mmCIF file of C-alpha atoms in Angstrom:
data_model
loop_
_atom_site.group_PDB
_atom_site.id
_atom_site.type_symbol
_atom_site.label_atom_id
_atom_site.label_comp_id
_atom_site.label_asym_id
_atom_site.label_seq_id
_atom_site.Cartn_x
_atom_site.Cartn_y
_atom_site.Cartn_z
ATOM 1 C CA MET A 1 127.939 17.486 45.114
ATOM 2 C CA ALA A 2 127.300 18.675 41.562
ATOM 3 C CA LYS A 3 124.686 21.375 41.169
ATOM 4 C CA GLU A 4 122.494 19.316 38.818
ATOM 5 C CA GLU A 5 122.567 16.302 41.150
ATOM 6 C CA GLU A 6 121.545 18.450 44.126
ATOM 7 C CA ARG A 7 118.771 19.980 42.057
ATOM 8 C CA GLU A 8 117.421 16.525 41.164
ATOM 9 C CA ARG A 9 117.515 15.424 44.800
ATOM 10 C CA SER A 10 115.562 18.507 45.835
ATOM 11 C CA ILE A 11 112.999 17.891 43.108
ATOM 12 C CA ASP A 12 112.622 14.254 44.185
ATOM 13 C CA ARG A 13 112.088 15.303 47.806
ATOM 14 C CA ALA A 14 109.559 17.911 46.710
ATOM 15 C CA LYS A 15 107.648 15.351 44.670
ATOM 16 C CA ALA A 16 107.538 12.995 47.638
ATOM 17 C CA THR A 17 106.072 15.787 49.751
ATOM 18 C CA GLY A 18 103.579 16.622 47.028
ATOM 19 C CA LEU A 19 102.459 13.024 46.623
ATOM 20 C CA VAL A 20 101.474 12.946 50.277
ATOM 21 C CA LEU A 21 99.343 16.029 49.642
ATOM 22 C CA ALA A 22 97.956 14.448 46.493
ATOM 23 C CA ALA A 23 96.558 11.578 48.543
ATOM 24 C CA THR A 24 94.802 13.964 50.958
ATOM 25 C CA GLY A 25 91.073 13.466 50.885
ATOM 26 C CA LEU A 26 91.090 10.528 48.475
ATOM 27 C CA ASN A 27 89.717 8.115 51.079
ATOM 28 C CA ALA A 28 86.580 10.253 51.290
ATOM 29 C CA LEU A 29 85.867 9.372 47.647
ATOM 30 C CA LEU A 30 85.844 5.636 48.229
ATOM 31 C CA PRO A 31 82.353 4.042 48.384
ATOM 32 C CA GLY A 32 81.264 1.370 50.858
ATOM 33 C CA SER A 33 82.288 -2.271 51.095
ATOM 34 C CA GLY A 34 81.612 -4.909 48.458
ATOM 35 C CA THR A 35 83.476 -6.200 45.405
ATOM 36 C CA LEU A 36 81.897 -3.741 42.946
ATOM 37 C CA SER A 37 82.294 -0.856 45.355
ATOM 38 C CA LEU A 38 85.946 -1.680 45.938
ATOM 39 C CA ARG A 39 86.582 -1.891 42.199
ATOM 40 C CA LEU A 40 84.787 1.416 41.626
ATOM 41 C CA GLY A 41 86.654 2.954 44.524
ATOM 42 C CA GLN A 42 90.007 1.869 43.119
ATOM 43 C CA HIS A 43 89.010 3.222 39.708
ATOM 44 C CA ILE A 44 88.153 6.623 41.209
ATOM 45 C CA LEU A 45 91.331 6.548 43.259
ATOM 46 C CA ASP A 46 93.413 5.866 40.147
ATOM 47 C CA LEU A 47 91.718 8.640 38.156
ATOM 48 C CA VAL A 48 92.064 11.266 40.877
ATOM 49 C CA THR A 49 95.628 10.264 41.710
ATOM 50 C CA THR A 50 96.661 10.434 38.049
ATOM 51 C CA ASN A 51 95.114 13.880 37.699
ATOM 52 C CA ARG A 52 96.851 15.212 40.795
ATOM 53 C CA VAL A 53 100.212 13.659 39.967
ATOM 54 C CA ASP A 54 100.062 15.275 36.517
ATOM 55 C CA ARG A 55 99.528 18.662 38.163
ATOM 56 C CA LEU A 56 102.363 18.005 40.603
ATOM 57 C CA GLU A 57 104.709 17.095 37.763
ATOM 58 C CA ASP A 58 103.833 20.339 35.968
ATOM 59 C CA PHE A 59 104.145 22.370 39.170
ATOM 60 C CA HIS A 60 107.532 20.947 40.155
ATOM 61 C CA ARG A 61 108.897 21.279 36.626
ATOM 62 C CA ARG A 62 108.023 24.976 36.740
ATOM 63 C CA VAL A 63 109.257 25.551 40.302
ATOM 64 C CA PHE A 64 112.686 24.063 39.702
ATOM 65 C CA LYS A 65 113.359 25.027 36.084
ATOM 66 C CA GLY A 66 115.743 27.743 34.953
ATOM 67 C CA ASP A 67 119.122 28.933 36.099
ATOM 68 C CA ILE A 68 118.615 29.072 39.860
ATOM 69 C CA SER A 69 121.174 28.410 42.556
ATOM 70 C CA ASP A 70 121.338 25.366 44.829
ATOM 71 C CA GLU A 71 120.293 27.622 47.723
ATOM 72 C CA GLU A 72 117.183 28.745 45.873
ATOM 73 C CA VAL A 73 116.325 25.172 44.886
ATOM 74 C CA ASN A 74 116.508 24.138 48.540
ATOM 75 C CA ALA A 75 114.538 27.202 49.670
ATOM 76 C CA ARG A 76 111.732 26.384 47.227
ATOM 77 C CA PHE A 77 111.651 22.812 48.480
ATOM 78 C CA LEU A 78 111.834 23.592 52.190
ATOM 79 C CA ALA A 79 108.973 26.090 51.896
ATOM 80 C CA MET A 80 106.630 23.155 51.287
ATOM 81 C CA LYS A 81 106.832 22.330 54.987
ATOM 82 C CA ASP A 82 105.068 25.608 55.808
ATOM 83 C CA GLY A 83 101.353 25.215 56.530
ATOM 84 C CA ASP A 84 100.264 28.104 54.310
ATOM 85 C CA PHE A 85 102.320 26.777 51.410
ATOM 86 C CA GLN A 86 100.731 23.365 51.911
ATOM 87 C CA HIS A 87 97.324 25.016 51.638
ATOM 88 C CA LEU A 88 98.463 26.595 48.377
ATOM 89 C CA LEU A 89 99.575 23.215 47.027
ATOM 90 C CA THR A 90 96.433 21.428 48.208
ATOM 91 C CA SER A 91 94.299 24.106 46.533
ATOM 92 C CA MET A 92 96.251 23.644 43.316
ATOM 93 C CA LEU A 93 95.593 19.893 43.389
ATOM 94 C CA THR A 94 91.840 20.296 43.912
ATOM 95 C CA ASP A 95 91.170 23.429 41.843
ATOM 96 C CA ILE A 96 88.444 22.920 39.239
ATOM 97 C CA GLU A 97 90.593 24.925 36.799
ATOM 98 C CA ALA A 98 93.565 22.709 36.012
ATOM 99 C CA GLU A 99 94.981 25.448 33.777
ATOM 100 C CA LYS A 100 95.814 27.560 36.846
ATOM 101 C CA VAL A 101 99.036 25.644 37.629
ATOM 102 C CA PRO A 102 101.195 28.494 36.197
ATOM 103 C CA ILE A 103 99.401 30.921 38.532
ATOM 104 C CA TYR A 104 99.995 28.750 41.604
ATOM 105 C CA THR A 105 103.635 28.338 40.592
ATOM 106 C CA ALA A 106 104.211 32.075 40.176
ATOM 107 C CA VAL A 107 102.638 32.830 43.568
ATOM 108 C CA TYR A 108 104.639 30.047 45.235
ATOM 109 C CA ILE A 109 107.967 31.310 43.870
ATOM 110 C CA HIS A 110 107.124 34.916 44.757
ATOM 111 C CA LEU A 111 106.319 33.946 48.346
ATOM 112 C CA VAL A 112 109.508 31.921 48.734
ATOM 113 C CA GLU A 113 111.627 34.755 47.360
ATOM 114 C CA ASN A 114 109.953 37.319 49.623
ATOM 115 C CA ALA A 115 109.469 35.165 52.723
ATOM 116 C CA GLU A 116 111.403 37.528 54.996
ATOM 117 C CA LYS A 117 109.507 40.632 53.810
ATOM 118 C CA LEU A 118 105.933 39.383 54.108
ATOM 119 C CA SER A 119 103.908 39.019 57.279
ATOM 120 C CA THR A 120 101.842 35.899 57.840
ATOM 121 C CA TRP A 121 98.637 37.727 56.911
ATOM 122 C CA ALA A 122 100.159 39.281 53.815
ATOM 123 C CA LYS A 123 101.340 35.842 52.720
ATOM 124 C CA ARG A 124 97.839 34.476 53.190
ATOM 125 C CA ASP A 125 96.426 37.218 50.964
ATOM 126 C CA TRP A 126 98.546 35.784 48.151
ATOM 127 C CA VAL A 127 97.446 32.223 48.899
ATOM 128 C CA LEU A 128 93.764 33.230 48.908
ATOM 129 C CA ALA A 129 94.133 35.222 45.697
ATOM 130 C CA ALA A 130 95.576 32.176 43.945
ATOM 131 C CA SER A 131 93.051 29.681 45.320
ATOM 132 C CA MET A 132 89.810 31.706 45.362
ATOM 133 C CA LEU A 133 89.993 33.651 42.111
ATOM 134 C CA HIS A 134 88.894 32.129 38.821
ATOM 135 C CA THR A 135 90.879 32.686 35.636
ATOM 136 C CA PHE A 136 88.250 35.148 34.430
ATOM 137 C CA ASP A 137 88.614 37.153 37.653
ATOM 138 C CA TYR A 138 92.208 38.006 36.793
ATOM 139 C CA SER A 139 91.126 39.589 33.507
ATOM 140 C CA VAL A 140 88.453 41.545 35.388
ATOM 141 C CA LEU A 141 91.130 42.697 37.847
ATOM 142 C CA GLY A 142 93.239 43.853 34.909
ATOM 143 C CA ASP A 143 90.307 45.852 33.536
ATOM 144 C CA ILE A 144 89.668 47.458 36.923
ATOM 145 C CA ALA A 145 93.336 48.395 37.283
ATOM 146 C CA ALA A 146 93.213 49.969 33.812
ATOM 147 C CA GLY A 147 89.987 51.852 34.567
ATOM 148 C CA ARG A 148 87.869 49.818 32.123
ATOM 149 C CA TRP A 149 85.554 48.058 34.604
ATOM 150 C CA SER A 150 81.833 48.802 34.300
ATOM 151 C CA GLY A 151 80.279 46.072 36.466
ATOM 152 C CA GLY A 152 77.327 44.205 35.036
ATOM 153 C CA TRP A 153 77.444 40.449 34.584
ATOM 154 C CA GLY A 154 80.861 40.217 36.248
ATOM 155 C CA ALA A 155 79.412 40.934 39.697
ATOM 156 C CA ASP A 156 80.523 37.502 40.981
ATOM 157 C CA SER A 157 84.084 38.328 39.980
ATOM 158 C CA GLU A 158 83.820 41.669 41.734
ATOM 159 C CA GLN A 159 82.709 39.952 44.946
ATOM 160 C CA ARG A 160 85.611 37.479 44.873
ATOM 161 C CA LEU A 161 88.073 40.268 44.108
ATOM 162 C CA VAL A 162 86.816 42.266 47.079
ATOM 163 C CA LEU A 163 87.049 39.215 49.366
ATOM 164 C CA THR A 164 90.660 38.603 48.340
ATOM 165 C CA CYS A 165 91.691 42.239 48.964
ATOM 166 C CA THR A 166 92.644 42.773 45.303
ATOM 167 C CA VAL A 167 90.049 45.516 44.776
ATOM 168 C CA GLU A 168 88.155 47.857 47.045
ATOM 169 C CA LYS A 169 84.966 49.855 46.729
ATOM 170 C CA THR A 170 85.120 53.598 47.213
ATOM 171 C CA THR A 171 82.082 55.827 47.643
ATOM 172 C CA GLN A 172 81.918 59.377 46.339
ATOM 173 C CA LEU A 173 79.277 62.037 46.899
ATOM 174 C CA VAL A 174 77.631 63.150 43.666
ATOM 175 C CA HIS A 175 75.711 66.453 43.771
ATOM 176 C CA ASP A 176 74.962 67.058 40.122
ATOM 177 C CA ARG A 177 72.438 64.282 39.585
ATOM 178 C CA VAL A 178 69.583 65.780 41.587
ATOM 179 C CA PRO A 179 68.237 69.255 40.686
ATOM 180 C CA ASP A 180 68.331 71.897 43.400
ATOM 181 C CA SER A 181 64.905 72.593 44.790
ATOM 182 C CA ARG A 182 65.690 74.716 47.814
ATOM 183 C CA ASP A 183 66.592 78.374 48.103
ATOM 184 C CA ASP A 184 69.918 77.604 49.775
ATOM 185 C CA GLY A 185 71.042 75.548 46.788
ATOM 186 C CA VAL A 186 71.226 72.292 48.743
ATOM 187 C CA PRO A 187 69.685 69.377 46.831
ATOM 188 C CA ASP A 188 66.801 67.482 48.363
ATOM 189 C CA ARG A 189 68.940 64.351 48.331
ATOM 190 C CA VAL A 190 72.471 63.395 47.467
ATOM 191 C CA GLU A 191 73.165 60.261 45.440
ATOM 192 C CA LEU A 192 76.102 58.004 46.225
ATOM 193 C CA ASP A 193 78.269 56.659 43.463
ATOM 194 C CA THR A 194 80.283 53.511 44.244
ATOM 195 C CA ARG A 195 83.465 52.834 42.299
ATOM 196 C CA VAL A 196 85.599 49.699 42.249
ATOM 197 C CA VAL A 197 89.349 50.289 42.154
ATOM 198 C CA ALA A 198 92.382 48.019 42.272
ATOM 199 C CA THR A 199 94.328 47.929 45.535
ATOM 200 C CA THR A 200 98.108 48.165 45.747
ATOM 201 C CA PHE A 201 98.106 44.424 46.407
ATOM 202 C CA GLY A 202 95.918 43.780 43.351
ATOM 203 C CA THR A 203 98.289 45.728 41.113
ATOM 204 C CA GLU A 204 101.302 43.872 42.544
ATOM 205 C CA LEU A 205 99.531 40.550 42.025
ATOM 206 C CA LEU A 206 98.967 41.351 38.344
ATOM 207 C CA ALA A 207 102.647 42.231 37.925
ATOM 208 C CA VAL A 208 103.826 38.977 39.524
ATOM 209 C CA LEU A 209 101.374 36.915 37.456
ATOM 210 C CA ALA A 210 101.947 38.737 34.142
ATOM 211 C CA ALA A 211 103.901 35.911 32.514
ATOM 212 C CA ALA A 212 101.733 33.171 34.031
ATOM 213 C CA LEU A 213 98.483 34.775 32.863
ATOM 214 C CA LYS A 214 99.705 34.700 29.273
ATOM 215 C CA GLU A 215 99.722 30.898 29.541
ATOM 216 C CA VAL A 216 96.225 30.656 30.962
ATOM 217 C CA GLU A 217 93.279 30.690 28.588
ATOM 218 C CA THR A 218 90.247 32.529 29.914
ATOM 219 C CA PRO A 219 86.976 30.675 29.168
ATOM 220 C CA GLU A 220 84.454 32.553 27.041
#
């Protein structure tokens, strides 16, 4: 079978899988019985389905584009049967930030290409980082990795970054902030200074997402 034909078949199968995911949870949006309710329910169903199908089209176009082999095309399709990958796709379909599709795609491809190297828990770190972090959080992570982070109004980002294992807090003893007041030179109290630093995983995540993040606009 020609390479392009096999690629199209894999894409079609992937879309069919994705459409099943796209329908997940839609019934919960439908209101009660009655003519008006049914019409409203169908309207909501159509709107949500259209939105999710658009994301799926974008996702699958990105996943299967480029000069990749038939084996890689099939590997990227077959990975969708994995429960953790399905969570990644479901999160992409329901994410409030539609612009994050390039991020989900980059994480998906990275996980498929490194499936044999990553443990289940390591793989889930990637899934959580893609689904839990907001677009602004990635720029905060970049600042932390570059040593530019100063806290402040980005505390919510810091909390999400800590929860997703992309940064960690380190505590250092600081002796020079409190004047000595004892003969032995020991200060009356020692202040603790907490720093936020990027983890090895956080730095790797930024590297994998470098191209994708250029496509994503960060809200002001």
